Amino acid sequence: MSTTTEHTSDSEGPAGQPPRPARLIQNEATTEIPVHLLFRDDPDPAPVPLRPAVVGRRQGTGEQPRLRGPGSAGVRQQPHVDPELVERPARVLPGAAGVLAGAGGIAGCLATSWWAGVLPPLASHALHLPAYAGAGVGPAQWAAYAGAGALGLLGLGGLTRGRTGRAWVLGLFGRYGGTVRRTGLLWVNPLTRRHRVDVRLRHWRSETMPAADGNGVALRVVVLVVWRVRDTARASLGVDDHERYLRECVEVALARVPVETPDGARAFVAATGEALTRLVAADAAAVGLEVFSVQPVRVEYAPEVAAVMQRRRIAVLDAQQRSRMLTSVVDSVEDTVTRLTMRGLVDLDDYERKSLVRELTVAFAVGREHAP
């Protein structure tokens, strides 16, 4: 029987098995192929831009390429804020302009009254006006009264005073009109709605807030927040109440960051404050608040666990005290026996040495317990 040798291609598998598919991944520069292209009937589909699927890997480490999805798990989404809602200076005039406009309106009203002949003689004499019979109050006089009155109202009604550490947020017909940070006597549009904002550095001591330590034990924490308003437009118009928003940011941060227990080390307490500051500052920046520090100033156990934790703390302190006392007794016994032996004051065998050590240990322990 003659046999024939068949040559198989590289893509074919052993006998009795289906052909092995060709490798698709050739190197690190491979790309993603959209799934819908695998089922198209169009013989000449339009080109689709491909994007790399491999982010990269460190050479020589054996690390597998890492794929980056559309949203990384470790990235926090910032709150959406209207990009047009950014603080900008408002258009204002010096207060002297409003004073002059108000004075001009008053002078116009007086001149119109003299023109109409309704100005009292005493006022005419005080103003050194010549005698005039008057033409009466007609349409021209009423128009002059309206113009002078409007000028006076606009001039005097727009006067305001700017103070250091305070700012005016102006709104005109429901739209943001700018922020006034200037000081002194100013004139602003009297039709605008004014909202005063405190932009000074402020300290806020919170009420008692719930928190937890690393083991989930319930705590009650009081924090001190140092902050100020950086963007008056977002702080006033981005949220209903920026102070309440800051308080809620602190509550959320306390729920995410484990707080060190009252008997914790200073280094852990400082680390807790830094973590709280980072979280609150990131959340509050979206509404124009600048947070400098969030530090716990009082940490205590919650009432439901305070008694249990106090007993546990006393037990730990007692165990530590006993351990220190036992170490001190052992060191004292060892030093005493060593000195007696080295100076030749005693010559002890093993049994006598053990007895001496036992008696000295009891004596030192009793003496330490009764020591003041």
XYZ file of C-alpha atoms in Angstrom:
372
model
C 0.000 0.000 0.000
C 1.427 3.308 -0.977
C 1.188 6.336 1.233
C 1.189 9.924 0.230
C 2.471 12.801 2.245
C 0.199 15.839 2.397
C 1.588 19.237 3.128
C -0.486 21.340 5.433
C -0.328 25.025 5.909
C 0.658 26.717 9.145
C -2.945 27.465 9.925
C -4.016 23.807 9.910
C -4.029 21.776 13.142
C -3.259 18.118 13.763
C -5.248 15.369 12.085
C -8.822 15.090 13.263
C -8.901 18.675 14.636
C -10.219 21.872 13.036
C -7.682 24.283 11.566
C -6.046 26.584 14.086
C -6.895 30.253 13.488
C -4.090 32.593 12.616
C -2.794 34.879 15.314
C -4.372 38.295 15.345
C -2.143 40.050 17.890
C 1.257 40.588 16.358
C 2.740 43.253 18.620
C 1.836 45.998 21.076
C 0.558 48.317 18.354
C -2.600 46.281 17.712
C -5.922 48.060 17.335
C -9.549 47.476 18.232
C -11.823 46.232 15.406
C -15.465 47.395 15.746
C -17.781 44.414 16.078
C -20.284 45.644 13.507
C -17.645 45.342 10.745
C -17.601 41.555 11.156
C -21.226 41.246 10.011
C -21.420 43.747 7.166
C -22.492 42.609 3.694
C -21.028 45.647 1.992
C -18.052 44.418 -0.066
C -16.387 47.813 0.114
C -17.203 49.350 3.487
C -16.230 52.868 4.291
C -13.030 53.172 6.320
C -13.560 53.443 10.019
C -10.896 55.156 12.155
C -9.296 52.725 14.577
C -7.942 53.670 17.968
C -5.184 51.884 19.847
C -6.372 49.448 22.460
C -3.046 49.139 24.281
C -2.084 51.968 26.594
C 1.474 50.761 27.192
C 3.651 48.779 29.475
C 6.988 49.226 31.140
C 9.780 47.630 29.206
C 11.709 44.809 30.831
C 9.212 44.209 33.642
C 7.072 41.499 32.057
C 3.983 43.620 32.761
C 1.039 42.867 30.500
C -0.406 45.734 28.435
C -3.157 47.581 30.257
C -6.440 48.498 28.614
C -8.052 51.766 29.517
C -11.809 51.942 29.347
C -13.910 55.022 28.684
C -14.128 55.770 32.408
C -11.369 54.950 34.845
C -12.572 53.534 38.129
C -10.268 55.708 40.219
C -11.259 59.033 38.611
C -13.936 61.030 40.417
C -16.424 62.878 38.289
C -16.538 66.570 39.164
C -19.930 68.295 39.501
C -21.139 70.008 36.344
C -21.135 73.796 36.592
C -22.195 76.265 33.929
C -18.921 77.360 32.266
C -20.357 80.826 31.657
C -20.980 81.280 35.371
C -17.554 82.726 36.168
C -16.906 85.822 38.202
C -16.230 88.961 36.196
C -16.095 92.630 37.219
C -19.317 94.586 36.924
C -19.609 97.933 35.214
C -19.831 100.604 37.878
C -19.132 104.316 38.094
C -17.641 106.398 40.877
C -20.130 107.609 43.419
C -19.554 111.213 42.356
C -21.392 110.478 39.094
C -24.493 109.382 40.964
C -24.324 112.396 43.271
C -24.059 114.771 40.332
C -26.938 113.043 38.549
C -29.117 113.260 41.660
C -28.235 116.898 42.177
C -29.026 117.606 38.530
C -32.418 115.941 38.889
C -33.269 118.014 41.959
C -32.109 121.202 40.246
C -34.207 120.341 37.213
C -37.314 119.888 39.326
C -36.725 123.256 41.009
C -36.145 124.976 37.678
C -39.306 123.436 36.243
C -41.311 124.611 39.261
C -39.965 128.137 38.794
C -40.790 127.917 35.098
C -44.346 126.827 35.862
C -44.697 129.493 38.521
C -45.432 127.054 41.343
C -42.196 127.646 43.247
C -42.928 129.335 46.588
C -41.651 132.933 46.876
C -39.569 132.024 49.899
C -37.747 129.322 47.926
C -37.217 131.735 45.009
C -35.743 134.313 47.349
C -33.489 131.690 48.976
C -32.285 130.509 45.567
C -31.862 134.107 44.320
C -34.176 133.506 41.377
C -35.736 136.462 39.552
C -39.451 137.011 39.878
C -41.458 135.186 37.253
C -45.200 134.990 36.858
C -45.046 131.489 35.421
C -46.567 129.841 32.405
C -48.559 127.287 34.381
C -48.210 123.515 34.488
C -48.650 122.211 30.979
C -47.414 119.287 28.898
C -43.936 120.797 28.555
C -43.636 121.255 32.310
C -44.812 117.705 32.998
C -42.244 116.353 30.554
C -39.526 118.393 32.273
C -40.674 117.093 35.654
C -40.513 113.494 34.368
C -37.033 113.896 32.918
C -35.608 115.616 35.991
C -37.263 113.142 38.343
C -35.967 110.140 36.380
C -32.459 111.620 36.393
C -32.610 112.176 40.154
C -33.947 108.678 40.871
C -31.317 107.019 38.694
C -28.536 109.043 40.273
C -29.497 108.635 43.914
C -31.019 105.162 43.597
C -27.781 103.691 42.215
C -25.533 104.891 45.020
C -24.023 102.132 47.141
C -21.014 101.642 49.384
C -18.339 99.030 48.824
C -16.621 97.612 51.908
C -13.352 95.757 52.317
C -13.908 92.010 52.513
C -17.400 92.243 51.029
C -18.545 92.005 47.427
C -21.759 92.762 45.567
C -23.095 90.192 43.096
C -25.331 91.938 40.575
C -28.146 90.377 38.576
C -30.179 92.016 35.843
C -33.484 90.419 34.839
C -32.388 86.982 36.023
C -28.909 87.081 34.452
C -25.552 87.479 36.122
C -24.375 91.074 35.729
C -20.946 90.951 37.355
C -19.327 91.339 40.757
C -18.286 94.541 42.503
C -15.215 94.191 44.734
C -14.327 97.903 44.799
C -14.558 99.933 47.991
C -15.924 103.383 48.711
C -18.923 105.213 47.285
C -20.019 103.689 43.975
C -22.840 103.978 41.481
C -24.404 100.858 40.018
C -27.395 100.351 37.835
C -30.401 100.775 40.155
C -32.352 98.180 38.150
C -29.958 95.394 39.129
C -30.565 93.032 42.022
C -27.729 93.161 44.565
C -26.559 90.295 46.737
C -23.798 90.845 49.294
C -21.166 88.089 49.681
C -18.531 87.821 52.388
C -15.159 87.131 50.707
C -13.003 87.266 53.839
C -11.075 84.306 55.234
C -13.512 82.464 57.488
C -13.387 79.732 60.115
C -16.270 77.351 60.570
C -16.464 75.052 63.575
C -18.916 72.304 62.769
C -21.436 70.683 65.019
C -20.923 67.074 66.096
C -20.900 64.890 62.972
C -20.970 61.084 62.632
C -17.811 59.301 61.488
C -16.047 55.946 61.856
C -12.527 54.687 62.384
C -10.665 52.124 60.308
C -12.442 49.247 62.082
C -15.912 50.693 61.597
C -16.356 51.861 65.203
C -18.832 54.747 65.376
C -17.356 58.122 66.331
C -18.525 61.671 66.833
C -16.260 64.333 65.311
C -16.074 68.127 65.403
C -14.000 69.666 62.600
C -12.617 73.157 62.007
C -12.759 74.353 58.385
C -10.737 77.309 57.087
C -12.217 78.595 53.844
C -13.227 81.590 51.780
C -15.299 82.474 48.721
C -13.050 82.618 45.675
C -15.631 82.909 42.872
C -18.643 84.942 43.985
C -20.686 84.103 40.887
C -20.553 80.339 41.426
C -20.935 80.610 45.187
C -24.056 82.769 44.910
C -25.707 81.460 41.753
C -24.262 77.953 41.381
C -25.958 76.617 44.541
C -28.800 77.739 46.766
C -26.626 78.109 49.869
C -22.862 77.716 49.588
C -22.416 77.403 53.371
C -24.821 74.479 53.526
C -23.091 72.949 50.497
C -19.744 73.177 52.319
C -21.239 71.478 55.370
C -22.551 68.630 53.230
C -19.128 68.234 51.576
C -17.581 67.833 55.024
C -20.172 65.203 55.959
C -19.451 63.234 52.778
C -15.704 63.408 53.402
C -16.131 62.124 56.961
C -18.129 59.202 55.599
C -15.295 58.286 53.208
C -12.183 58.887 55.321
C -11.572 56.750 58.434
C -10.932 59.005 61.413
C -8.310 58.130 64.001
C -9.656 57.192 67.450
C -9.267 59.627 70.378
C -6.165 57.805 71.630
C -4.506 57.668 68.204
C -1.057 58.952 67.321
C -0.533 62.517 66.155
C 0.849 61.379 62.800
C -2.379 59.504 61.977
C -4.479 62.472 63.066
C -2.483 64.752 60.733
C -2.898 62.288 57.854
C -6.652 62.231 58.466
C -6.760 66.032 58.296
C -4.838 66.077 55.025
C -7.167 63.519 53.447
C -10.251 65.448 54.563
C -8.794 68.692 53.227
C -8.126 67.187 49.794
C -11.618 65.738 49.448
C -13.502 68.814 50.668
C -11.350 71.193 48.615
C -11.968 69.179 45.438
C -15.742 69.095 45.969
C -16.065 72.743 47.041
C -13.951 74.140 44.199
C -16.795 73.490 41.742
C -18.936 76.162 43.434
C -16.200 78.759 43.870
C -15.121 77.928 47.427
C -11.450 77.670 48.401
C -10.799 75.340 51.338
C -7.435 75.623 53.084
C -7.778 73.197 55.977
C -10.205 70.656 57.443
C -8.930 69.417 60.797
C -10.700 67.320 63.448
C -10.569 69.238 66.733
C -12.557 66.791 68.868
C -13.002 63.067 68.372
C -14.977 60.884 70.742
C -16.772 57.569 70.638
C -20.460 57.475 69.860
C -22.719 57.126 72.918
C -23.805 53.601 71.959
C -20.218 52.292 72.009
C -18.544 54.714 74.417
C -18.863 52.462 77.501
C -17.565 49.348 75.729
C -14.644 51.189 74.150
C -13.756 52.791 77.476
C -13.541 49.393 79.151
C -11.472 48.071 76.255
C -9.154 51.052 76.486
C -8.685 50.563 80.229
C -7.929 46.867 79.656
C -5.304 47.735 77.035
C -3.686 50.288 79.307
C -3.648 47.789 82.183
C -2.030 45.141 79.975
C 0.598 47.615 78.845
C 1.307 48.620 82.431
C 1.673 44.993 83.516
C 3.986 44.258 80.599
C 6.220 47.196 81.485
C 6.270 46.178 85.164
C 7.156 42.557 84.323
C 9.969 43.687 82.045
C 11.331 45.924 84.774
C 11.166 43.117 87.389
C 12.955 40.642 85.124
C 15.695 43.168 84.376
C 16.136 43.908 88.087
C 16.325 40.191 89.022
C 18.810 39.494 86.228
C 21.011 42.388 87.278
C 20.934 41.360 90.952
C 21.797 37.710 90.329
C 24.545 38.641 87.876
C 26.190 41.031 90.330
C 26.030 38.545 93.204
C 27.583 35.819 91.081
C 30.309 37.962 89.498
C 31.454 39.381 92.861
C 31.617 35.927 94.389
C 29.179 36.698 97.158
C 27.216 33.541 96.489
C 28.065 30.167 94.990
C 24.855 28.653 93.681
C 24.015 25.532 91.791
C 21.122 25.382 89.331
C 18.494 24.567 91.929
C 19.612 27.343 94.279
C 19.820 29.824 91.385
C 16.241 29.062 90.372
C 15.043 29.441 93.942
C 16.842 32.770 94.305
C 15.395 34.029 91.030
C 11.888 32.998 92.083
C 12.140 34.690 95.467
C 13.621 37.868 94.040
C 10.936 38.020 91.364
C 8.160 37.746 93.931
C 9.823 40.325 96.174
C 10.338 42.865 93.390
C 6.831 42.346 92.007
C 5.214 42.873 95.380
C 7.350 45.909 95.971
C 6.408 47.457 92.594
C 2.694 46.867 93.179
C 2.791 48.589 96.570
C 5.067 51.378 95.404
C 3.361 54.807 95.201
